[in-house]
Coordinates of C-alpha atoms and ligand atoms in Angstrom, one line a residue:
M8 CA -59.6 -54.1 -14.8
G9 CA -60.4 -53.7 -11.1
G10 CA -57.1 -52.2 -10.0
D11 CA -56.8 -49.7 -12.9
N12 CA -58.3 -46.6 -11.2
T13 CA -55.5 -44.2 -12.0
H14 CA -57.7 -41.3 -13.3
S15 CA -60.0 -40.9 -10.3
G16 CA -60.4 -42.4 -6.9
A17 CA -64.0 -43.4 -7.6
P18 CA -64.7 -47.1 -8.2
Q19 CA -65.2 -47.9 -11.8
P20 CA -68.6 -49.4 -12.8
V21 CA -68.1 -53.1 -13.6
Q22 CA -68.9 -53.8 -17.3
P23 CA -71.7 -56.3 -17.8
S24 CA -70.0 -59.4 -19.3
L25 CA -71.3 -61.7 -21.9
A26 CA -72.1 -64.2 -19.2
F27 CA -74.2 -61.6 -17.4
L28 CA -76.2 -61.0 -20.5
K29 CA -76.7 -64.7 -21.0
L30 CA -77.9 -65.0 -17.5
N31 CA -80.3 -62.1 -17.8
K32 CA -81.8 -64.0 -20.8
T33 CA -82.4 -67.0 -18.6
A34 CA -83.7 -64.7 -15.8
S35 CA -86.6 -63.7 -18.1
K36 CA -87.9 -67.2 -17.5
Q37 CA -89.3 -65.9 -14.3
S38 CA -92.1 -64.1 -16.2
K39 CA -93.3 -67.3 -17.8
S40 CA -96.9 -68.6 -17.4
T41 CA -97.7 -70.7 -14.4
Y42 CA -98.2 -73.7 -16.6
N43 CA -94.7 -73.4 -18.0
V44 CA -93.2 -73.1 -14.5
V45 CA -95.1 -76.1 -13.3
S46 CA -94.2 -78.3 -16.3
E47 CA -90.6 -77.1 -15.9
T48 CA -90.6 -78.1 -12.2
M49 CA -92.0 -81.5 -13.1
A50 CA -89.3 -81.9 -15.8
F51 CA -86.7 -81.0 -13.3
K52 CA -88.1 -83.5 -10.8
S53 CA -88.0 -86.3 -13.3
Q54 CA -84.5 -85.4 -14.4
I55 CA -83.3 -85.2 -10.8
S56 CA -84.9 -88.6 -10.1
D57 CA -83.2 -90.1 -13.1
V58 CA -79.8 -88.7 -12.1
V59 CA -80.1 -89.9 -8.5
N60 CA -80.9 -93.4 -9.7
Q61 CA -78.0 -93.4 -12.0
L62 CA -75.7 -92.1 -9.3
Y63 CA -76.8 -95.0 -7.1
D64 CA -76.2 -97.5 -9.9
I65 CA -72.6 -96.4 -10.5
G66 CA -71.8 -96.5 -6.8
G67 CA -71.8 -92.8 -6.1
L68 CA -74.2 -93.3 -3.2
K69 CA -73.3 -95.9 -0.7
F70 CA -75.0 -97.1 2.5
G71 CA -73.3 -98.5 5.6
D72 CA -71.2 -97.0 8.4
F73 CA -68.8 -94.3 7.1
V74 CA -66.5 -91.7 8.6
I75 CA -67.0 -88.5 6.5
K76 CA -64.6 -85.6 5.9
S77 CA -65.6 -83.8 9.1
G78 CA -64.6 -86.9 11.0
R79 CA -68.2 -87.7 11.9
R80 CA -70.0 -91.0 11.2
S81 CA -72.7 -91.4 8.6
P82 CA -74.9 -94.2 7.3
I83 CA -74.7 -92.7 3.8
Y84 CA -71.7 -91.9 1.8
V85 CA -72.0 -89.6 -1.2
D86 CA -68.9 -90.0 -3.3
L87 CA -69.5 -88.3 -6.7
R88 CA -65.8 -88.7 -7.7
V89 CA -67.0 -91.8 -9.6
I90 CA -68.9 -89.7 -12.2
I91 CA -65.7 -89.0 -14.1
S92 CA -65.9 -92.6 -15.4
H93 CA -69.4 -91.9 -16.7
P94 CA -69.1 -88.9 -19.1
K95 CA -72.7 -89.0 -20.3
L96 CA -74.0 -88.8 -16.7
M97 CA -71.5 -86.1 -15.8
N98 CA -72.7 -84.1 -18.7
E99 CA -76.3 -84.5 -17.7
I100 CA -75.5 -83.5 -14.2
S101 CA -73.7 -80.3 -15.3
K102 CA -76.5 -79.4 -17.5
L103 CA -79.1 -80.0 -14.8
M104 CA -77.2 -78.0 -12.3
W105 CA -76.9 -75.0 -14.6
D106 CA -80.5 -75.1 -15.8
F107 CA -81.8 -75.6 -12.3
A108 CA -79.9 -72.6 -10.7
S109 CA -78.9 -70.1 -13.4
S110 CA -82.2 -68.2 -13.5
N111 CA -81.8 -67.3 -9.8
I112 CA -78.3 -66.0 -10.2
Q113 CA -77.9 -62.3 -10.9
K114 CA -74.4 -62.2 -12.3
C115 CA -71.7 -64.8 -13.3
D116 CA -68.5 -63.6 -14.9
S117 CA -66.6 -66.8 -14.0
L118 CA -67.1 -70.2 -12.5
C119 CA -64.9 -72.0 -9.9
G120 CA -65.3 -75.6 -9.1
V121 CA -64.3 -76.7 -5.6
P122 CA -61.4 -79.2 -6.0
Y123 CA -61.5 -81.9 -7.0
T124 CA -64.8 -83.6 -7.8
A125 CA -66.5 -80.5 -9.0
L126 CA -63.7 -79.4 -11.3
P127 CA -64.8 -81.5 -14.3
I128 CA -68.4 -80.4 -13.7
A129 CA -67.4 -76.8 -13.7
T130 CA -65.4 -77.4 -16.9
L131 CA -68.4 -78.8 -18.7
I132 CA -70.6 -75.9 -17.6
S133 CA -67.9 -73.4 -18.6
A134 CA -67.4 -74.9 -22.0
R135 CA -71.2 -75.1 -22.7
Q136 CA -72.1 -71.7 -21.4
E137 CA -68.9 -70.1 -22.6
I138 CA -68.2 -68.7 -19.1
P139 CA -64.5 -68.4 -18.1
M140 CA -63.4 -70.7 -15.4
L141 CA -61.0 -70.2 -12.4
I142 CA -59.3 -73.0 -10.6
R143 CA -58.4 -72.8 -6.9
R144 CA -55.3 -74.8 -6.0
K145 CA -55.5 -76.9 -2.9
E146 CA -51.9 -76.0 -2.1
A147 CA -50.0 -73.0 -3.4
K148 CA -47.3 -74.0 -5.8
G149 CA -43.9 -74.3 -4.2
Y150 CA -42.2 -72.7 -7.3
G151 CA -42.9 -70.0 -9.9
T152 CA -45.8 -67.7 -9.2
K153 CA -47.1 -69.3 -6.0
K154 CA -50.6 -68.5 -7.2
L155 CA -53.6 -70.0 -5.4
I156 CA -56.1 -69.1 -8.1
E157 CA -55.4 -70.0 -11.7
G158 CA -57.1 -68.2 -14.6
D159 CA -57.8 -64.5 -15.4
I160 CA -58.7 -62.8 -12.2
N161 CA -60.5 -59.4 -12.6
A162 CA -61.1 -57.9 -9.2
G163 CA -64.7 -56.8 -8.8
E164 CA -66.1 -59.4 -11.1
S165 CA -68.4 -62.1 -9.9
C166 CA -67.6 -65.8 -9.6
V167 CA -70.1 -68.6 -9.0
I168 CA -69.0 -71.7 -7.1
I169 CA -69.7 -75.2 -8.4
E170 CA -69.6 -78.0 -5.8
D171 CA -70.8 -81.6 -5.7
V172 CA -71.8 -82.1 -2.1
V173 CA -72.3 -79.5 0.7
T174 CA -72.4 -80.7 4.3
T175 CA -71.4 -77.9 6.7
G176 CA -70.3 -75.7 3.8
S177 CA -66.7 -75.6 5.0
S178 CA -65.1 -76.7 1.7
V179 CA -67.1 -74.1 -0.2
L180 CA -66.2 -71.4 2.4
E181 CA -62.5 -72.2 2.0
T182 CA -62.8 -71.6 -1.7
V183 CA -64.9 -68.5 -1.2
A184 CA -62.2 -67.1 1.1
D185 CA -59.4 -67.5 -1.4
L186 CA -61.5 -66.0 -4.2
R187 CA -62.5 -63.0 -2.1
K188 CA -58.9 -62.5 -1.2
E189 CA -58.4 -61.8 -4.9
G190 CA -61.1 -59.2 -4.9
L191 CA -63.7 -61.4 -6.6
V192 CA -67.4 -61.0 -5.7
V193 CA -68.8 -64.4 -4.7
T194 CA -72.5 -64.6 -3.8
D195 CA -73.7 -67.9 -5.3
A196 CA -72.9 -71.6 -5.2
I197 CA -74.5 -74.3 -7.2
V198 CA -74.3 -77.8 -5.6
I199 CA -75.7 -81.1 -6.5
V200 CA -76.5 -82.5 -3.0
D201 CA -77.2 -80.7 0.2
R202 CA -76.5 -83.1 3.0
E203 CA -78.8 -81.0 5.2
Q204 CA -76.3 -80.4 8.0
G205 CA -76.4 -76.7 8.0
G206 CA -74.5 -76.0 4.8
P207 CA -76.8 -73.6 3.1
K208 CA -77.4 -71.7 6.4
N209 CA -73.6 -71.4 7.0
L210 CA -73.1 -70.2 3.5
E211 CA -75.9 -67.7 3.9
K212 CA -74.2 -66.2 6.9
E213 CA -71.2 -65.6 4.7
G214 CA -73.3 -64.0 2.0
I215 CA -73.6 -67.0 -0.3
N216 CA -76.9 -68.3 -1.8
C217 CA -76.7 -72.0 -2.1
H218 CA -78.6 -73.5 -5.0
S219 CA -78.8 -77.2 -4.4
V220 CA -80.3 -79.5 -6.9
C221 CA -81.6 -81.9 -4.2
T222 CA -81.3 -82.6 -0.5
L223 CA -80.2 -85.9 1.1
M224 CA -83.8 -86.7 2.1
Q225 CA -85.1 -86.0 -1.3
M226 CA -82.5 -88.4 -2.7
M227 CA -83.6 -91.0 -0.1
D228 CA -87.2 -90.6 -1.2
I229 CA -86.3 -91.1 -4.8
L230 CA -84.2 -94.2 -4.0
K231 CA -87.0 -95.5 -1.8
A232 CA -89.5 -95.0 -4.6
S233 CA -87.3 -97.1 -6.9
G234 CA -86.9 -99.8 -4.3
K235 CA -83.2 -99.2 -3.9
V236 CA -83.3 -98.5 -0.2
D237 CA -85.7 -99.9 2.4
D238 CA -87.7 -98.2 5.3
L239 CA -85.0 -99.1 7.8
M240 CA -82.3 -97.3 5.9
L241 CA -84.6 -94.3 5.4
E242 CA -85.1 -94.1 9.2
K243 CA -81.4 -94.5 9.8
V244 CA -80.6 -91.6 7.6
Q245 CA -83.5 -89.5 9.1
A246 CA -82.1 -90.3 12.6
Y247 CA -78.6 -89.4 11.5
L248 CA -79.8 -86.0 10.1
Q249 CA -81.6 -85.3 13.4
D250 CA -78.5 -86.0 15.3
N251 CA -76.2 -84.0 13.0
N252 CA -78.2 -80.9 12.3
D253 CA -75.6 -78.7 13.8
S254 CA -75.0 -75.6 11.8
T255 CA -71.6 -74.7 13.2
P256 CA -69.2 -74.7 10.2
V257 CA -66.1 -76.8 10.8
Y258 CA -63.9 -74.2 9.2
P259 CA -65.4 -70.8 9.7
V260 CA -64.1 -68.3 7.2
T261 CA -64.5 -65.0 9.0
K262 CA -63.1 -66.3 12.3
V263 CA -59.6 -67.4 13.1
N264 CA -58.9 -71.0 12.2
K265 CA -56.3 -72.6 14.3
R266 CA -55.9 -75.4 11.7
T267 CA -53.5 -73.3 9.6
I268 CA -51.7 -71.4 12.5
S269 CA -48.3 -72.6 13.6
F270 CA -47.9 -74.2 17.1
E271 CA -45.5 -71.3 18.0
T272 CA -48.1 -68.7 17.3
R273 CA -50.8 -70.6 19.0
A274 CA -48.6 -71.0 22.1
E275 CA -48.4 -67.3 22.5
K276 CA -52.2 -67.1 22.7
A277 CA -52.9 -70.1 24.9
P278 CA -54.6 -69.2 28.2
C279 CA -53.7 -72.5 29.8
E280 CA -50.1 -72.7 31.0
V281 CA -49.8 -76.4 30.2
S282 CA -51.1 -76.1 26.6
K283 CA -48.8 -73.1 26.1
N284 CA -45.8 -75.2 27.3
L285 CA -47.0 -78.2 25.2
L286 CA -47.3 -76.1 22.0
Q287 CA -43.9 -74.6 22.6
L288 CA -42.4 -78.0 23.2
M289 CA -44.0 -79.4 20.0
A290 CA -42.5 -76.5 18.0
R291 CA -39.1 -76.8 19.6
K292 CA -38.9 -80.6 19.2
R293 CA -40.7 -80.7 15.9
S294 CA -43.0 -83.5 17.1
N295 CA -46.7 -83.9 17.3
L296 CA -46.5 -87.6 18.2
C297 CA -47.9 -88.9 21.4
V298 CA -47.2 -92.6 22.1
A299 CA -49.8 -94.5 24.0
A300 CA -47.9 -96.9 26.2
D301 CA -50.6 -99.4 27.2
V302 CA -48.1 -101.9 28.5
G303 CA -48.5 -104.5 31.2
S304 CA -45.4 -104.0 33.3
A305 CA -43.5 -101.1 34.8
S306 CA -40.2 -102.2 33.2
D307 CA -41.9 -102.3 29.7
L308 CA -43.3 -98.8 30.3
L309 CA -39.9 -97.4 31.2
E310 CA -38.3 -99.2 28.3
I311 CA -40.8 -97.8 25.8
A312 CA -40.5 -94.3 27.3
K313 CA -36.7 -94.5 26.8
Q314 CA -37.0 -95.8 23.2
V315 CA -39.6 -93.4 21.9
G316 CA -38.7 -90.4 24.2
P317 CA -36.6 -88.6 21.6
Y318 CA -39.4 -88.5 19.1
I319 CA -42.5 -87.7 21.1
C320 CA -44.1 -84.6 22.6
V321 CA -46.3 -86.6 25.0
L322 CA -46.2 -90.0 26.6
K323 CA -49.7 -91.3 27.3
T324 CA -50.1 -93.7 30.2
H325 CA -52.8 -95.9 31.6
A326 CA -51.3 -96.4 35.0
D327 CA -54.0 -99.0 35.8
V328 CA -53.0 -101.4 33.1
T329 CA -49.3 -101.4 34.1
A330 CA -48.6 -103.9 36.9
N331 CA -46.3 -102.5 39.7
F332 CA -46.9 -98.8 38.7
T333 CA -45.5 -97.4 41.9
Q334 CA -44.5 -93.8 42.7
D335 CA -40.9 -94.8 42.1
V336 CA -41.9 -95.7 38.5
A337 CA -43.6 -92.3 38.3
D338 CA -40.4 -90.6 39.4
D339 CA -38.4 -92.5 36.8
L340 CA -40.9 -91.3 34.2
I341 CA -40.6 -87.7 35.3
L342 CA -36.8 -88.0 35.0
L343 CA -37.1 -89.4 31.5
A344 CA -39.6 -86.7 30.6
Q345 CA -37.2 -84.0 31.7
Q346 CA -34.2 -85.5 30.0
M347 CA -35.9 -86.2 26.7
D348 CA -38.3 -83.2 26.7
F349 CA -41.8 -84.7 26.7
M350 CA -44.9 -84.4 28.8
I351 CA -46.8 -87.1 30.6
L352 CA -50.5 -87.6 30.0
E353 CA -52.4 -90.0 32.2
D354 CA -55.4 -91.1 30.2
R355 CA -57.5 -91.6 33.3
K356 CA -60.8 -90.4 31.8
F357 CA -62.2 -89.1 35.0
A358 CA -66.0 -89.4 35.0
D359 CA -67.3 -89.2 38.6
I360 CA -68.7 -86.4 40.7
G361 CA -66.2 -83.6 41.5
N362 CA -65.6 -84.7 45.1
T363 CA -64.6 -88.2 44.1
V364 CA -62.5 -87.0 41.1
A365 CA -60.5 -84.7 43.4
K366 CA -59.6 -87.8 45.5
Q367 CA -58.9 -90.0 42.4
Y368 CA -56.6 -87.2 41.0
S369 CA -54.7 -86.3 44.1
G370 CA -53.8 -89.0 46.6
G371 CA -54.9 -92.7 46.5
Y372 CA -52.7 -95.4 45.0
F373 CA -51.7 -93.6 41.9
D374 CA -51.5 -89.9 43.1
I375 CA -51.8 -88.9 39.5
S376 CA -51.6 -85.1 40.0
R377 CA -48.1 -85.5 41.4
W378 CA -46.6 -86.9 38.2
A379 CA -48.9 -86.3 35.2
D380 CA -48.8 -82.9 33.5
L381 CA -52.1 -83.8 31.8
V382 CA -55.1 -86.0 32.3
T383 CA -58.2 -86.9 30.3
V384 CA -61.6 -86.0 31.7
H385 CA -65.1 -86.9 30.6
S386 CA -67.6 -84.0 30.4
L387 CA -70.5 -86.4 31.2
P388 CA -70.7 -85.5 35.0
G389 CA -70.7 -81.7 34.3
E390 CA -68.5 -78.9 35.4
G391 CA -67.7 -80.3 38.9
V392 CA -65.0 -82.5 37.4
L393 CA -63.1 -79.5 35.9
Q394 CA -63.6 -77.5 39.2
A395 CA -62.1 -80.5 41.0
I396 CA -59.1 -80.8 38.8
Q397 CA -58.5 -77.1 38.8
G398 CA -58.8 -76.9 42.6
E399 CA -56.3 -79.7 43.1
S400 CA -53.8 -78.3 40.6
E401 CA -54.0 -74.9 42.3
K402 CA -53.1 -76.6 45.7
L403 CA -50.2 -78.3 44.0
G404 CA -48.8 -75.1 42.6
A405 CA -47.4 -76.9 39.5
P406 CA -48.8 -76.3 36.0
R407 CA -51.5 -79.0 35.3
G408 CA -54.0 -79.3 32.6
C409 CA -56.6 -81.7 31.2
F410 CA -58.0 -82.8 27.9
L411 CA -61.8 -82.8 27.8
L412 CA -63.2 -85.8 25.9
A413 CA -65.5 -84.5 23.1
E414 CA -65.5 -87.4 20.6
M415 CA -64.2 -91.0 20.6
S416 CA -62.6 -93.1 17.9
S417 CA -64.4 -96.3 18.8
E418 CA -67.2 -97.6 16.6
G419 CA -70.8 -97.2 17.9
N420 CA -69.9 -94.8 20.7
L421 CA -72.9 -92.9 22.0
I422 CA -71.6 -89.4 21.7
T423 CA -74.1 -87.1 19.9
M424 CA -73.9 -83.6 18.5
E425 CA -75.6 -82.2 21.5
Y426 CA -73.0 -83.8 23.8
I427 CA -70.2 -82.5 21.7
K428 CA -71.7 -79.0 21.8
G429 CA -72.1 -79.2 25.6
T430 CA -68.5 -80.4 25.9
T431 CA -67.1 -77.5 23.8
Q432 CA -69.1 -75.0 25.9
M433 CA -67.6 -76.5 29.1
A434 CA -64.1 -76.3 27.6
T435 CA -64.4 -72.6 26.9
K436 CA -65.6 -71.9 30.4
Y437 CA -62.4 -73.3 32.0
P438 CA -59.6 -71.9 29.9
K439 CA -57.0 -72.1 32.6
I440 CA -57.3 -75.9 33.2
V441 CA -58.6 -77.2 29.9
A442 CA -55.5 -77.7 27.7
G443 CA -57.5 -79.1 24.8
L444 CA -60.1 -81.6 23.5
V445 CA -59.9 -85.2 22.7
C446 CA -61.7 -85.3 19.4
Q447 CA -62.0 -86.7 15.9
S448 CA -62.9 -83.5 14.1
L449 CA -61.9 -79.9 14.2
L450 CA -63.9 -78.3 17.0
L451 CA -63.6 -74.8 18.4
A452 CA -61.5 -73.7 15.5
D453 CA -61.1 -70.2 16.8
Q454 CA -59.8 -71.2 20.2
V455 CA -56.2 -71.3 19.1
G456 CA -54.7 -72.2 22.5
L457 CA -56.8 -75.4 22.7
V458 CA -54.8 -78.4 21.6
Q459 CA -56.7 -81.2 19.7
L460 CA -55.6 -84.7 20.8
T461 CA -56.6 -87.3 18.2
P462 CA -56.3 -91.0 18.9
G463 CA -57.2 -93.9 16.5
V464 CA -54.1 -93.7 14.2
R465 CA -52.2 -96.6 12.7
R466 CA -50.4 -97.1 9.4
G467 CA -51.2 -100.1 7.2
E468 CA -54.0 -102.0 5.7
V469 CA -55.8 -103.0 9.0
K470 CA -58.3 -100.3 9.9
E471 CA -59.9 -101.8 13.0
D472 CA -58.9 -104.0 15.9
G473 CA -62.0 -106.1 16.2
L474 CA -62.9 -104.5 19.6
G475 CA -64.3 -101.2 18.2
Q476 CA -61.1 -99.2 17.6
Q477 CA -61.0 -97.6 14.2
W478 CA -57.7 -96.4 12.8
V479 CA -57.0 -93.7 10.2
T480 CA -53.6 -92.8 8.6
P481 CA -51.3 -90.1 10.2
E482 CA -52.0 -87.8 7.3
E483 CA -55.8 -88.2 7.7
A484 CA -55.6 -87.5 11.4
V485 CA -53.7 -84.2 10.9
I486 CA -55.1 -82.9 7.7
D487 CA -58.7 -84.2 7.5
K488 CA -59.4 -84.4 11.3
G489 CA -57.4 -81.4 12.3
G490 CA -55.5 -83.3 15.0
D491 CA -52.6 -81.4 16.7
V492 CA -51.2 -84.1 19.0
I493 CA -51.7 -87.5 17.4
V494 CA -51.9 -90.6 19.6
V495 CA -50.4 -93.8 18.3
G496 CA -50.5 -96.9 20.5
R497 CA -50.0 -100.3 19.0
G498 CA -48.7 -98.8 15.8
V499 CA -45.5 -98.1 17.8
T500 CA -45.6 -100.4 20.9
A501 CA -46.4 -103.6 18.9
A502 CA -43.6 -102.9 16.3
K503 CA -40.4 -104.9 16.3
N504 CA -38.4 -101.8 16.9
P505 CA -40.6 -99.1 18.6
A506 CA -37.8 -96.5 18.4
V507 CA -37.6 -96.8 14.6
E508 CA -41.4 -96.9 14.2
A509 CA -41.8 -93.8 16.5
K510 CA -39.4 -91.9 14.3
L511 CA -41.3 -92.8 11.2
Y512 CA -44.6 -91.8 12.7
R513 CA -43.0 -88.5 14.0
D514 CA -41.7 -87.7 10.5
D515 CA -45.0 -88.4 8.8
L516 CA -47.1 -86.5 11.4
W517 CA -44.8 -83.5 11.3
A518 CA -44.8 -83.4 7.5
A519 CA -48.6 -83.5 7.5
Y520 CA -48.7 -80.7 10.1
E521 CA -46.3 -78.6 7.9
K522 CA -48.5 -79.2 4.9
R523 CA -51.6 -78.3 6.9
I524 CA -50.3 -74.9 8.0
L525 CA -49.3 -74.0 4.5
A526 CA -52.8 -74.7 3.1
Ligands
5IU625 N1 -58.1 -93.8 23.0 C1 -58.6 -94.1 21.8 N2 -59.7 -93.6 21.3 C2 -60.4 -92.6 22.0 C3 -59.9 -92.3 23.2 C4 -58.7 -92.8 23.7 O1 -58.0 -95.0 21.1 O2 -61.4 -92.1 21.5 I1 -60.8 -90.9 24.3 C5 -56.8 -94.3 23.6 C6 -56.9 -95.8 23.8 C7 -55.4 -96.2 23.6 C8 -54.9 -95.3 22.6 O3 -54.7 -95.9 24.8 O4 -55.7 -94.1 22.7 C9 -55.0 -95.8 21.2 O5 -54.2 -97.0 21.0 P1 -54.0 -97.7 19.6 O6 -53.3 -96.7 18.7 O7 -53.2 -98.9 20.0 O8 -55.4 -98.1 19.1

């Protein structure tokens, strides 16, 4: 319909569809008496309360300490995937969502559920209301039509998004972006739970009205009233929301998103010479693996470097855990790095005043700036640290860079949203010396030259080390967390054959990166 304008250049009026007429019928609800509106609101309230209680009972709402999709920690986990095993509840939810939101939606020619949880919900609404459905693939097919959107697409027609949970709104925005690319008009999203972390606001900025059946705190109040959570948990969730009320979307739609851009292209745009070189190296060597060589002796360090050298883009050292780490050892490392094409990152985590950091960085026992291409730096003391590193590297005349520490992988760390925000602001102020961020979630998505270094990765069943370290899989680190360079320590160094293990990690991590840039 939309593209068939052969007779005149003027846009054709869009025909009102059956669904539109149906919606207009529901829209007339707005002229009801106040009594009806009040009783309807009360009916909704009791239905919402009933659904929330049932969701809790089937394990869709869990309390504890979780890492959610954005990579952030949360005391509550909303996992509505479980509803597919409870068709009656799923049906109730789909009905409630539609009844709750439809009167406030002007036009709906089609529905699109955000994969995967919302797909069956959208299907139920589609079948009941007789509104056609579209499906957005998470990955374009590798064969045949390579279509991202399945179903009849008529450019100019409207599509309403169906989603289970909205946090920052990034998943909805990804779907919106793909639908809009096809010429569809997307102005509304119906969601079950708003986690109150800026989602509706971010959606509004992109022209989407978010109709959420309930918020996280409303859900908490309902569960408190039924005795399913106590005051302590209520306070924990409240505190969590206060700390995580950032409204910066993780994957902004209108801006550039480095997540899906190749390392080659990002290298071209990197303002920091070291990150440019690193991104080029990664593309050339087809490796995004960094091995953390926290080993006790200089001979072990050199041996590990030799074994993993062919598979890594970066070797991460902690010179202070390696006995006999002399400048000769550093020279041997430099040689290996040149021969095998990798960079050296000393994970020193500088955290003092600039004047002291300058001395710790250049000179002293380790004379780090002489041999390490990169170092890690805490943002805690303020900009003086970056000025110190930049000043020393200028004196040196060799390309040097640092990773600013924005988030940590360890459990119970005290980093807050405010701290992360301050750190990212600092990073953008020093583009020449800051090669990237150490983080657990995609930050500064539009700063394509900034490399994201993500530690806390290990394959296997064990997810923690008993001393606070938390591990995710290689795929989670690259795809869910947006990591570019992935740090693996014991996963490689404690293996029987570090070379074999490094190769396996390299292959998995690179495959995940290739999958990510195709998404
Ligand atoms: N490291 C982390 N988490 C962090 C930061 C650094 O694990 O948040 I900042 C370092 C510590 C260690 C390596 O050198 O990364 C991870 O080693 P394992 O893969 O063995 O846990």
